[in-house]
Coordinates of C-alpha atoms and ligand atoms in Angstrom, one line a residue:
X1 CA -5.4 -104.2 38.7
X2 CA -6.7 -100.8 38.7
X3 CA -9.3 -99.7 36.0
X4 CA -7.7 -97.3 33.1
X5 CA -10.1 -94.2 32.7
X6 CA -12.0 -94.1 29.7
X7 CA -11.6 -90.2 28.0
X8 CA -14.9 -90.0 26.1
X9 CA -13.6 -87.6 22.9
X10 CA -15.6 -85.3 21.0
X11 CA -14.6 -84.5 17.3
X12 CA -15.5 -81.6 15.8
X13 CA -14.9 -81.9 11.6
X14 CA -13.9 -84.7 9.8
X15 CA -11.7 -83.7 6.9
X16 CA -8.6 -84.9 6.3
X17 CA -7.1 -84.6 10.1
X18 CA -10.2 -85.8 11.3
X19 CA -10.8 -88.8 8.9
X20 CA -6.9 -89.6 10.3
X21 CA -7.8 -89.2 14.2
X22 CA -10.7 -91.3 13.9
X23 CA -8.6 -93.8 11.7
X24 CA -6.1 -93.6 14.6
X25 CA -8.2 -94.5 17.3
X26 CA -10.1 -97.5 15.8
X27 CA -7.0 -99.2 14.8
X28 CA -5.6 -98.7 17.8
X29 CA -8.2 -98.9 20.7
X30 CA -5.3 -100.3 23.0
X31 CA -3.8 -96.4 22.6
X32 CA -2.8 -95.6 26.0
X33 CA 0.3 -94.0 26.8
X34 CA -0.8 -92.2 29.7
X35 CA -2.6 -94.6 31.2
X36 CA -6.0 -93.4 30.2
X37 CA -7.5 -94.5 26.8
X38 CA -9.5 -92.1 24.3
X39 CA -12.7 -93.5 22.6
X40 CA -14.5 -91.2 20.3
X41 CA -17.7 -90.7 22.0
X42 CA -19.7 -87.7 19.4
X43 CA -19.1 -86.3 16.1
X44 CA -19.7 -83.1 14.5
X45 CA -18.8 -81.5 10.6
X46 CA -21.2 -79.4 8.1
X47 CA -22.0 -82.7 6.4
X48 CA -23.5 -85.8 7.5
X49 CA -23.7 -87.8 4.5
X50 CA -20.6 -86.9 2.7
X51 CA -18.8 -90.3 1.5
X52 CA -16.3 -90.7 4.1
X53 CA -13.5 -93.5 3.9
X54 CA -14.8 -94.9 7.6
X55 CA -17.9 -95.7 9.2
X56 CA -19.6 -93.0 11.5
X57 CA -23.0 -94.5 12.2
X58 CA -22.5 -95.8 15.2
X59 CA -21.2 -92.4 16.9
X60 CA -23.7 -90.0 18.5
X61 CA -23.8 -86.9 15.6
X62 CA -24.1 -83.2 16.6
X63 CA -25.1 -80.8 14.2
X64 CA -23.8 -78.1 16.4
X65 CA -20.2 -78.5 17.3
X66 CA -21.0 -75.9 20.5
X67 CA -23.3 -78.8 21.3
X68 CA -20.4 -81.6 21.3
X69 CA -18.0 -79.2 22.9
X70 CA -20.5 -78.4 26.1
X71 CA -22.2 -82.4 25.9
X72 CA -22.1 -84.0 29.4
X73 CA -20.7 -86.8 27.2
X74 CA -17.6 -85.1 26.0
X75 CA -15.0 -85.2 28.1
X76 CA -12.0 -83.6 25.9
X77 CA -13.0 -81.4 22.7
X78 CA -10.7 -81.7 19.6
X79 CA -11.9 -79.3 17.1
X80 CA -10.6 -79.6 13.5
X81 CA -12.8 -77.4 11.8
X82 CA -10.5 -74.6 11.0
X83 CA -11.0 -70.9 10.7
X84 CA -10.2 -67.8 13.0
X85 CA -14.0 -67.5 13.5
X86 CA -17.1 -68.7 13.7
X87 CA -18.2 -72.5 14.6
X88 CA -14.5 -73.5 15.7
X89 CA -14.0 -70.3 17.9
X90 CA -17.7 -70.6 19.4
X91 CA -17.1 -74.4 20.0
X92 CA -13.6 -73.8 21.5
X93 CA -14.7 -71.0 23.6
X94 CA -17.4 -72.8 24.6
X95 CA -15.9 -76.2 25.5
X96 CA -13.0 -74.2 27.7
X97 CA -15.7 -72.1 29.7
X98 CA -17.2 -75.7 30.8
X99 CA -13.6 -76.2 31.7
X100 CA -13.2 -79.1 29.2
X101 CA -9.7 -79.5 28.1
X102 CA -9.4 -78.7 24.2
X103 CA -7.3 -80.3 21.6
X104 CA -7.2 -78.4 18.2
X105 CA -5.2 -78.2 14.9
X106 CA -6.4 -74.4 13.9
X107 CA -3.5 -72.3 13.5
X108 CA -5.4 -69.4 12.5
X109 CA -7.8 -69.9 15.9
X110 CA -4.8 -69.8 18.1
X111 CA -2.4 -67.4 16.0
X112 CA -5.5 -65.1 16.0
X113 CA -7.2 -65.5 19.5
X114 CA -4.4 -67.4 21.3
X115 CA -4.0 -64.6 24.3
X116 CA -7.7 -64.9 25.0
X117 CA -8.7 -68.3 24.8
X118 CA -5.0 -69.3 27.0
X119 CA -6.3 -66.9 29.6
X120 CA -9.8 -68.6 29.1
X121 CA -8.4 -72.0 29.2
X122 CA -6.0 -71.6 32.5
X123 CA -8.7 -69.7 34.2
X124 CA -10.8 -72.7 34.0
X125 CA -7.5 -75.1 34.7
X126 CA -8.3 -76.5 31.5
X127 CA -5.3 -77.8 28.7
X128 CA -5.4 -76.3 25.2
X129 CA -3.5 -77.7 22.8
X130 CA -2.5 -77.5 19.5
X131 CA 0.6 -79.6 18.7
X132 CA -0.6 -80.5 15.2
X133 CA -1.3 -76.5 14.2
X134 CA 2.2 -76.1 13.2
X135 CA 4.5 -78.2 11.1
X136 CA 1.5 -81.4 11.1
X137 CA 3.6 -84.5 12.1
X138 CA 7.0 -82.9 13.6
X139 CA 6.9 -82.1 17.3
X140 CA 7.6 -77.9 16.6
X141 CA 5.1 -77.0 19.7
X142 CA 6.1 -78.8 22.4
X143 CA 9.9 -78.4 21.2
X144 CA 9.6 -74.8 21.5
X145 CA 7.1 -74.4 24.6
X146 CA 8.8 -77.4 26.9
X147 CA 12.0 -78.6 25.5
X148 CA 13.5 -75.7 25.3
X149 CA 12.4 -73.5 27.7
X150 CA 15.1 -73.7 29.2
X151 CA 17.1 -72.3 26.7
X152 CA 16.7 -68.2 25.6
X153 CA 15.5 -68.2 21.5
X154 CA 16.7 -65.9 19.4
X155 CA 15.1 -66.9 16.3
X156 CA 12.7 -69.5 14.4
X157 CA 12.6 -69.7 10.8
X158 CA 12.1 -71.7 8.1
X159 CA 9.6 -74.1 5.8
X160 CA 6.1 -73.8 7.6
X161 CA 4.0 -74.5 4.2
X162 CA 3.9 -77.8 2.6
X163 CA 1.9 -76.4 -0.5
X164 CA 3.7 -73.1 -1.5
X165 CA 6.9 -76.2 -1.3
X166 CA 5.4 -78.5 -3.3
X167 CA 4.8 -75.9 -5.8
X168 CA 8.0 -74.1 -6.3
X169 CA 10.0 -77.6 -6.1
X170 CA 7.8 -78.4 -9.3
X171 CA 8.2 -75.0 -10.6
X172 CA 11.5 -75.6 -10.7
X173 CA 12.1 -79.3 -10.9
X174 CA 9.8 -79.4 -14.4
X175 CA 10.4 -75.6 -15.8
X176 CA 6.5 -74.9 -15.4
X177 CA 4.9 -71.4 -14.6
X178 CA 3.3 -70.9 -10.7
X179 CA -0.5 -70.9 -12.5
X180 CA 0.4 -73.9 -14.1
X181 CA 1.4 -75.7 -10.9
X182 CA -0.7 -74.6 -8.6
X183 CA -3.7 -75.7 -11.2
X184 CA -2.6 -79.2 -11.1
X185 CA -1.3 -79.6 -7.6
X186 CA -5.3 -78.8 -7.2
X187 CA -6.4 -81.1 -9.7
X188 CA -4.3 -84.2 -7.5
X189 CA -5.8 -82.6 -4.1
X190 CA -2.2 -81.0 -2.6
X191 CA -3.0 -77.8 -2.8
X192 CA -7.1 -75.9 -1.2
X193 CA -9.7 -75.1 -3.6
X194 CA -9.3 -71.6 -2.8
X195 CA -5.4 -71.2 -2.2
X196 CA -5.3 -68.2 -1.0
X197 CA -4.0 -69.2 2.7
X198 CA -1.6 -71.3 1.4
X199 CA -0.2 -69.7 -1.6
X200 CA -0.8 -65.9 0.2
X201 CA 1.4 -66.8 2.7
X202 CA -0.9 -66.6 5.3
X203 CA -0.9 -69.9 6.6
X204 CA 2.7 -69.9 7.2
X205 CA 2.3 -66.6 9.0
X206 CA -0.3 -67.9 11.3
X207 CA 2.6 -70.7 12.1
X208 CA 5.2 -68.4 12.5
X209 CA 3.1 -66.2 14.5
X210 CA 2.1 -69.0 17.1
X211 CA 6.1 -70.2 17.0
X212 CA 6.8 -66.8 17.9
X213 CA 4.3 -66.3 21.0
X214 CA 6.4 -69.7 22.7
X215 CA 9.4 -69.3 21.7
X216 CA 9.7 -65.5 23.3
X217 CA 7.0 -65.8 25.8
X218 CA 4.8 -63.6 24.4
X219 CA 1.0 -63.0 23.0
X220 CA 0.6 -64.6 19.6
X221 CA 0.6 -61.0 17.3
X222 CA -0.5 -62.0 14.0
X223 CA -1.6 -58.6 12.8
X224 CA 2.3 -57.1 12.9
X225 CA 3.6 -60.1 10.6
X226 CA 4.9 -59.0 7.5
X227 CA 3.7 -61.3 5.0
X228 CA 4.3 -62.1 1.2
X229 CA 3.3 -65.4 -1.0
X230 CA 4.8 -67.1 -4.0
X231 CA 2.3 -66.4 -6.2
X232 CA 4.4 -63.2 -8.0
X233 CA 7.6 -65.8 -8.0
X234 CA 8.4 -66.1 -11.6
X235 CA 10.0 -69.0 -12.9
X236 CA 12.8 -66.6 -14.4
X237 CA 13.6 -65.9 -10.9
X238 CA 13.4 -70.0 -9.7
X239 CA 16.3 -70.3 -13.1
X240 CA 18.7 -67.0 -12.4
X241 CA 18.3 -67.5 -8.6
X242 CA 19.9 -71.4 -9.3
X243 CA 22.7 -70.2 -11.6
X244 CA 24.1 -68.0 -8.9
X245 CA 24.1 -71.0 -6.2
X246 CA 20.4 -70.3 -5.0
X247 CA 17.0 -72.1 -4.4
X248 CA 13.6 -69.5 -4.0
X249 CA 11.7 -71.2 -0.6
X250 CA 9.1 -69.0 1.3
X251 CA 10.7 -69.4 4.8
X252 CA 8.4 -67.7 7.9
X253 CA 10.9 -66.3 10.4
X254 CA 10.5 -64.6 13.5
X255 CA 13.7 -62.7 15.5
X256 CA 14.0 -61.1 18.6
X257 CA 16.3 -58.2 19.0
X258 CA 16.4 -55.6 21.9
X259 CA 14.0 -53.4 19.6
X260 CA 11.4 -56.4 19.8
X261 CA 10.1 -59.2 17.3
X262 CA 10.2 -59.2 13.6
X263 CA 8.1 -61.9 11.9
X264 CA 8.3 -62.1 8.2
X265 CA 7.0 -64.7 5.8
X266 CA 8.7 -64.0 1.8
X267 CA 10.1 -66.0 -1.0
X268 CA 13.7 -65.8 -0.2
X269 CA 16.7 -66.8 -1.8
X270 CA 18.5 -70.3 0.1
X271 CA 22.0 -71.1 -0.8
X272 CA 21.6 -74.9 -2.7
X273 CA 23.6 -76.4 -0.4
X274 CA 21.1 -75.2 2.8
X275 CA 19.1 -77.5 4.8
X276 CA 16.7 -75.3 3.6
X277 CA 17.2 -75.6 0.2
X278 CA 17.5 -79.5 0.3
X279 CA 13.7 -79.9 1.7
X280 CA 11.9 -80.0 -1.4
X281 CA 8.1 -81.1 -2.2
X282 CA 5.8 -80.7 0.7
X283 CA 8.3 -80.8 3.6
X284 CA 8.6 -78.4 6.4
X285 CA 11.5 -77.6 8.1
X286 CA 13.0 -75.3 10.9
X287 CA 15.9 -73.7 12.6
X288 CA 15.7 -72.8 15.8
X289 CA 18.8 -70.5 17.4
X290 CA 19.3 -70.7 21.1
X291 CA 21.4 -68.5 23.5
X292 CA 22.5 -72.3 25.4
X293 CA 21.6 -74.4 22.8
X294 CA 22.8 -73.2 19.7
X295 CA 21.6 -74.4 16.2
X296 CA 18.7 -77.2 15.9
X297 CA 17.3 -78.0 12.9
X298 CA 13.9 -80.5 12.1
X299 CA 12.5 -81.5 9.1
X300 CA 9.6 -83.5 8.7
X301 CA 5.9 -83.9 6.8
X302 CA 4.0 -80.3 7.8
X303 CA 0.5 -81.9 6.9
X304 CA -1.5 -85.0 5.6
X305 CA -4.0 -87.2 7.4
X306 CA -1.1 -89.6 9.0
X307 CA 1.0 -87.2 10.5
X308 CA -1.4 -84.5 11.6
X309 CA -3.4 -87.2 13.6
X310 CA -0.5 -88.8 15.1
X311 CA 0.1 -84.7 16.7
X312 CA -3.3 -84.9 17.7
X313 CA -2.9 -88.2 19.9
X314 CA -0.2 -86.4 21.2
X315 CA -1.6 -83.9 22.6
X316 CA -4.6 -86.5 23.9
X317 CA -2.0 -88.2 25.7
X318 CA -0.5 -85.2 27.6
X319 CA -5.2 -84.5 28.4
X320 CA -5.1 -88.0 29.9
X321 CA -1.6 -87.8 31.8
X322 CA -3.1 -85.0 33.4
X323 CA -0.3 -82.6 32.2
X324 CA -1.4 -78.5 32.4
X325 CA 0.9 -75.6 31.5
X326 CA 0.7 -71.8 30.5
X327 CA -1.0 -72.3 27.1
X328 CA 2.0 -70.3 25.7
X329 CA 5.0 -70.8 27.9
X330 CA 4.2 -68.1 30.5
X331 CA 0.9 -67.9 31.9
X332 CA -1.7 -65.9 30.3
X333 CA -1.5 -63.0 32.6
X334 CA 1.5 -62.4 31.8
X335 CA 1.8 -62.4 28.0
X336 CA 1.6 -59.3 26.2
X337 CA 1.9 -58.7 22.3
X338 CA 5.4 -58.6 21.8
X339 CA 6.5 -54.9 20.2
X340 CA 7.0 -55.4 16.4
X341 CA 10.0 -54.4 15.0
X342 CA 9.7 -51.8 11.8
X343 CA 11.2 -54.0 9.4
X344 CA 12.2 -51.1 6.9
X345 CA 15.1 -51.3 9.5
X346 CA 16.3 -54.9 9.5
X347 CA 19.3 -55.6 8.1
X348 CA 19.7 -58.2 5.6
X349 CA 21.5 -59.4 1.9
X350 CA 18.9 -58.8 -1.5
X351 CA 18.5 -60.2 -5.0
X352 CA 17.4 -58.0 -7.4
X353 CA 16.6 -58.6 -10.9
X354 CA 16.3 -55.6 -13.6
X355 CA 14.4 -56.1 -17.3
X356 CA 16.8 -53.7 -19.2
X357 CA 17.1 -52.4 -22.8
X358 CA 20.4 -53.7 -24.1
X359 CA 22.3 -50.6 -25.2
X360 CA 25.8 -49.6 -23.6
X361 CA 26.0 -47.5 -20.6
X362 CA 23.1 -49.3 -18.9
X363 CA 25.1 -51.7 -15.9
X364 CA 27.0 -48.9 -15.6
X365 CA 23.9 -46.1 -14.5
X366 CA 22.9 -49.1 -12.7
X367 CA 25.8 -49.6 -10.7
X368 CA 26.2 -46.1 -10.0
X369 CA 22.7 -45.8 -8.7
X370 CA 23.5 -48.7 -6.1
X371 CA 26.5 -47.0 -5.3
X372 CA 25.1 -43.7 -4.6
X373 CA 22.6 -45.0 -2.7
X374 CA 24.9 -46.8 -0.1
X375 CA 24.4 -50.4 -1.4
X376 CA 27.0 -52.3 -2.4
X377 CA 26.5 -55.7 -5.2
X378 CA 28.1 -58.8 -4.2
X379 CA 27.7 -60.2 -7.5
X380 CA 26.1 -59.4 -11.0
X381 CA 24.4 -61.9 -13.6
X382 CA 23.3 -60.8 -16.9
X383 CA 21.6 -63.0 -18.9
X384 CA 20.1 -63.1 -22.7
X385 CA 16.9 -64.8 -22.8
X386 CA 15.1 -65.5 -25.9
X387 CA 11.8 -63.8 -27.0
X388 CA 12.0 -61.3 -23.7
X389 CA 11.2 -57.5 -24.3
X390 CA 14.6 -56.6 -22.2
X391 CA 17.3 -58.3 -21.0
X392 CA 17.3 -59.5 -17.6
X393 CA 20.2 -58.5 -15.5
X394 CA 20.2 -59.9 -11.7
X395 CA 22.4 -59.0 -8.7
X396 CA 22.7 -59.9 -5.1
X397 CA 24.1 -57.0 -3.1
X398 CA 25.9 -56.8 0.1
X399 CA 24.1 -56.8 3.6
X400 CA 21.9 -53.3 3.6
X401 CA 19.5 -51.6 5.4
X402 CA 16.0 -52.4 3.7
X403 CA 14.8 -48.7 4.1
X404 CA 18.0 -48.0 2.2
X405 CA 17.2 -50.8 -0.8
X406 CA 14.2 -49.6 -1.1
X407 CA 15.3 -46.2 -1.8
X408 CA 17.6 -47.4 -4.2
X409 CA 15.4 -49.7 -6.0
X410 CA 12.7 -46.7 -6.4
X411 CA 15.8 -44.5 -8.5
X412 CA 16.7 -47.3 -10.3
X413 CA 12.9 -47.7 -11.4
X414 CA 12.8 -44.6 -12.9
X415 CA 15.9 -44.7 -14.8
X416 CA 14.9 -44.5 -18.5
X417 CA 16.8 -48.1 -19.3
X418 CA 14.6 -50.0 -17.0
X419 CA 11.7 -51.2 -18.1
X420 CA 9.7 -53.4 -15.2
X421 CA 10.3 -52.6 -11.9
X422 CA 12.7 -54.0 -10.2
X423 CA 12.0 -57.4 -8.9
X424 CA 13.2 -57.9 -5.3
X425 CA 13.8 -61.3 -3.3
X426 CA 15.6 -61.5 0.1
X427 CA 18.6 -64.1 1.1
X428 CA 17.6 -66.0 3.6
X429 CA 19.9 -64.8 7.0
X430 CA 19.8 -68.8 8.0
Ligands
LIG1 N1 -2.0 -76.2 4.2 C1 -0.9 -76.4 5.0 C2 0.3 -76.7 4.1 C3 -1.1 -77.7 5.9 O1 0.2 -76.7 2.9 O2 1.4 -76.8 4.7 C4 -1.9 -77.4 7.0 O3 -1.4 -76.4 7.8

């Protein structure tokens, strides 16, 4: 009987992904699918002595992840730090120019500094891999980049953030405000101290962004994503949104057109029957078009300790089975940004909700408005609610132009009967 090779695995941060790797791999040291088995050989996070719910004393510690990353003891490098920068991009950087192969879970690394660190890691023939940086437990990353590569994408979009979910399912689900929410979905540990990546919608960017780069062959180009988070959803919008058929999600979507790639993250409006509307709480889910394939759609948990890890072995197993592809679908010297798409011309159906005074004449200057502008309503709501300075009125209009909307939402602002500006939410186009 031949020997199986030992992979000697150096983990860098131990928070919740890393607590679940290295739960993983001591309850199942007989984890070979490969062939190969992974034992965690060195350690590294910013504290030693934080309580942890497992036992690191026997493992070799590194203060300096760079130092685990480059150890002659380290055979593979999974790096769960986090962050665009700093240790996590030093140690990456630095365990791929020793041509180790690199596991990680950083969106933000990749979605940031993909294009340099694939054309890093293929000149040095080594894997990096990053299965659990998008949608956690559900197999998004090697769906898009291998599955379906031989299929043409036209389009991903959907749920990419478990915590903005979470939030506006409670939002509506309990009648609470977003502060509210997002203040006790801290207090129980679902949503970041400091939401801001999450509830900015900048995690869910960094997703869509990486989704983008494999599903079209091109450089991840984070810095042309259009992005806006939940936190100015009111829950006025959640309730008139749900009396005319709809559910508020933030879905991250990326399209390609002949003009190039738009990638947008907003709250947008899901009819209540959508799959999209259906995954509630922390899920994720996508839709993914193909020119062969058609429609697929996956839902699944987008983060947690369980699922996360489980992508992480994953992505061990293809490091031990010896597997090595372009880092992003094509090789690295042939990915270039791709040419973002000025979304002020994308086509697309709007809600809009106005805070008017209720005297006569008022829908009416509002309708003509629309209609001198070129956009036409596809229905109208107006509702009385108690204790507000005006009375909301809400429509959806017709497909338009969003150069055009926004032209018409700027004359209806300055009509004398409206008193907020306007409040506008997108349909979702899936
Ligand atoms: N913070 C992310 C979310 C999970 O809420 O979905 C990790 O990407």
């Amino acid at each position: 009987m031949t020997q199986q090779k030992t992979w000697r695995v150096g983990v860098a941060g131990l928070g919740t992904v890393g607590a679940g790797l290295l739960t993983f791999l001591a309850e199942h040291p007989d984890f070979a699918p490969a062939g190969g088995r992974a034992s965690v050989t060195g350690v590294s996070a910013r504290s030693r002595s934080r309580p942890r719910p497992f036992d690191i004393s026997g493992l070799p510690w590194f203060d300096d992840p760079v130092a685990l990353a480059t150890s002659a003891e380290t055979d593979v490098f999974v790096e769960l730090i986090g962050g665009s920068d700093g240790p996590a991009k030093a140690a990456v950087e630095a365990a791929l120019s020793a041509g180790k192969p690199v596991v990680t879970a950083n969106k933000a690394l990749i979605a940031e500094h993909g294009a340099e660190l694939a054309a890093l890691a293929e000149s040095k023939g080594a894997p990096l891999l990053f299965e659990a940086a998008v949608m956690g437990g559900v197999p998004a990353v090697k769906m898009v980049r291998e599955a379906l590569v031989g299929d043409e994408i036209k389009s991903v979009a959907g749920i990419l953030n478990g915590t903005c979910n979470y939030i506006l399912t409670e939002m509506e689900a309990t009648g609470r405000a977003f502060a509210e929410v997002l203040a006790e979905a801290q207090r129980l540990g679902y949503a970041e101290a400091d939401p801001t990546m999450d509830v900015g919608g900048f995690d869910a960017a960094h997703k869509i962004s990486i989704l983008a780069a494999l599903a079209f062959g091109c450089a991840p180009n984070y810095a042309a994503a259009e992005i806006e988070g939940i936190a100015g959803v009111e829950l006025l919008d959640i309730q008139l949104a749900r009396d005319l058929g709809y559910r508020i999600k933030l879905v991250a979507s990326a399209d390609r057109s002949p003009d190039g790639v738009l990638v947008r993250v907003h709250p947008s409006l899901a009819p209540l029957a959508h799959p999209l509307a259906q995954a509630g709480g922390a899920l994720n889910a996508l839709f993914i078009e193909g020119r062969r394939t058609g429609r697929i759609f996956v839902q699944g948990p987008g983060a947690g300790a369980g699922p996360t890890a489980a992508a992480v072995a994953a992505d061990l197993a293809d490091v031990m089975a010896g597997a090595v592809r372009p880092v992003f679908q094509a090789p690295a010297a042939s990915l270039s940004p791709f040419t973002p798409v000025d979304p002020s011309k994308s086509i697309g159906r709007a809600y809009l909700r106005l805070s008017v005074k209720d005297e006569p004449g008022v829908i009416a200057a509002v309708s003509e408005t629309l209609a001198e502008a070129g956009v036409s309503i596809e229905s109208f709501l107006q509702k009385l609610v108690e204790n507000a300075s005006g009375v909301p009125i809400v429509l959806t209009t017709h497909a338009v132009a969003e150069s055009v909307l926004k032209a018409a939402i700027e004359r209806i602002a300055s009509l004398p009967a409206v008193l907020d500006r306007p409040r506008l939410l997108r349909i979702a186009r899936i």
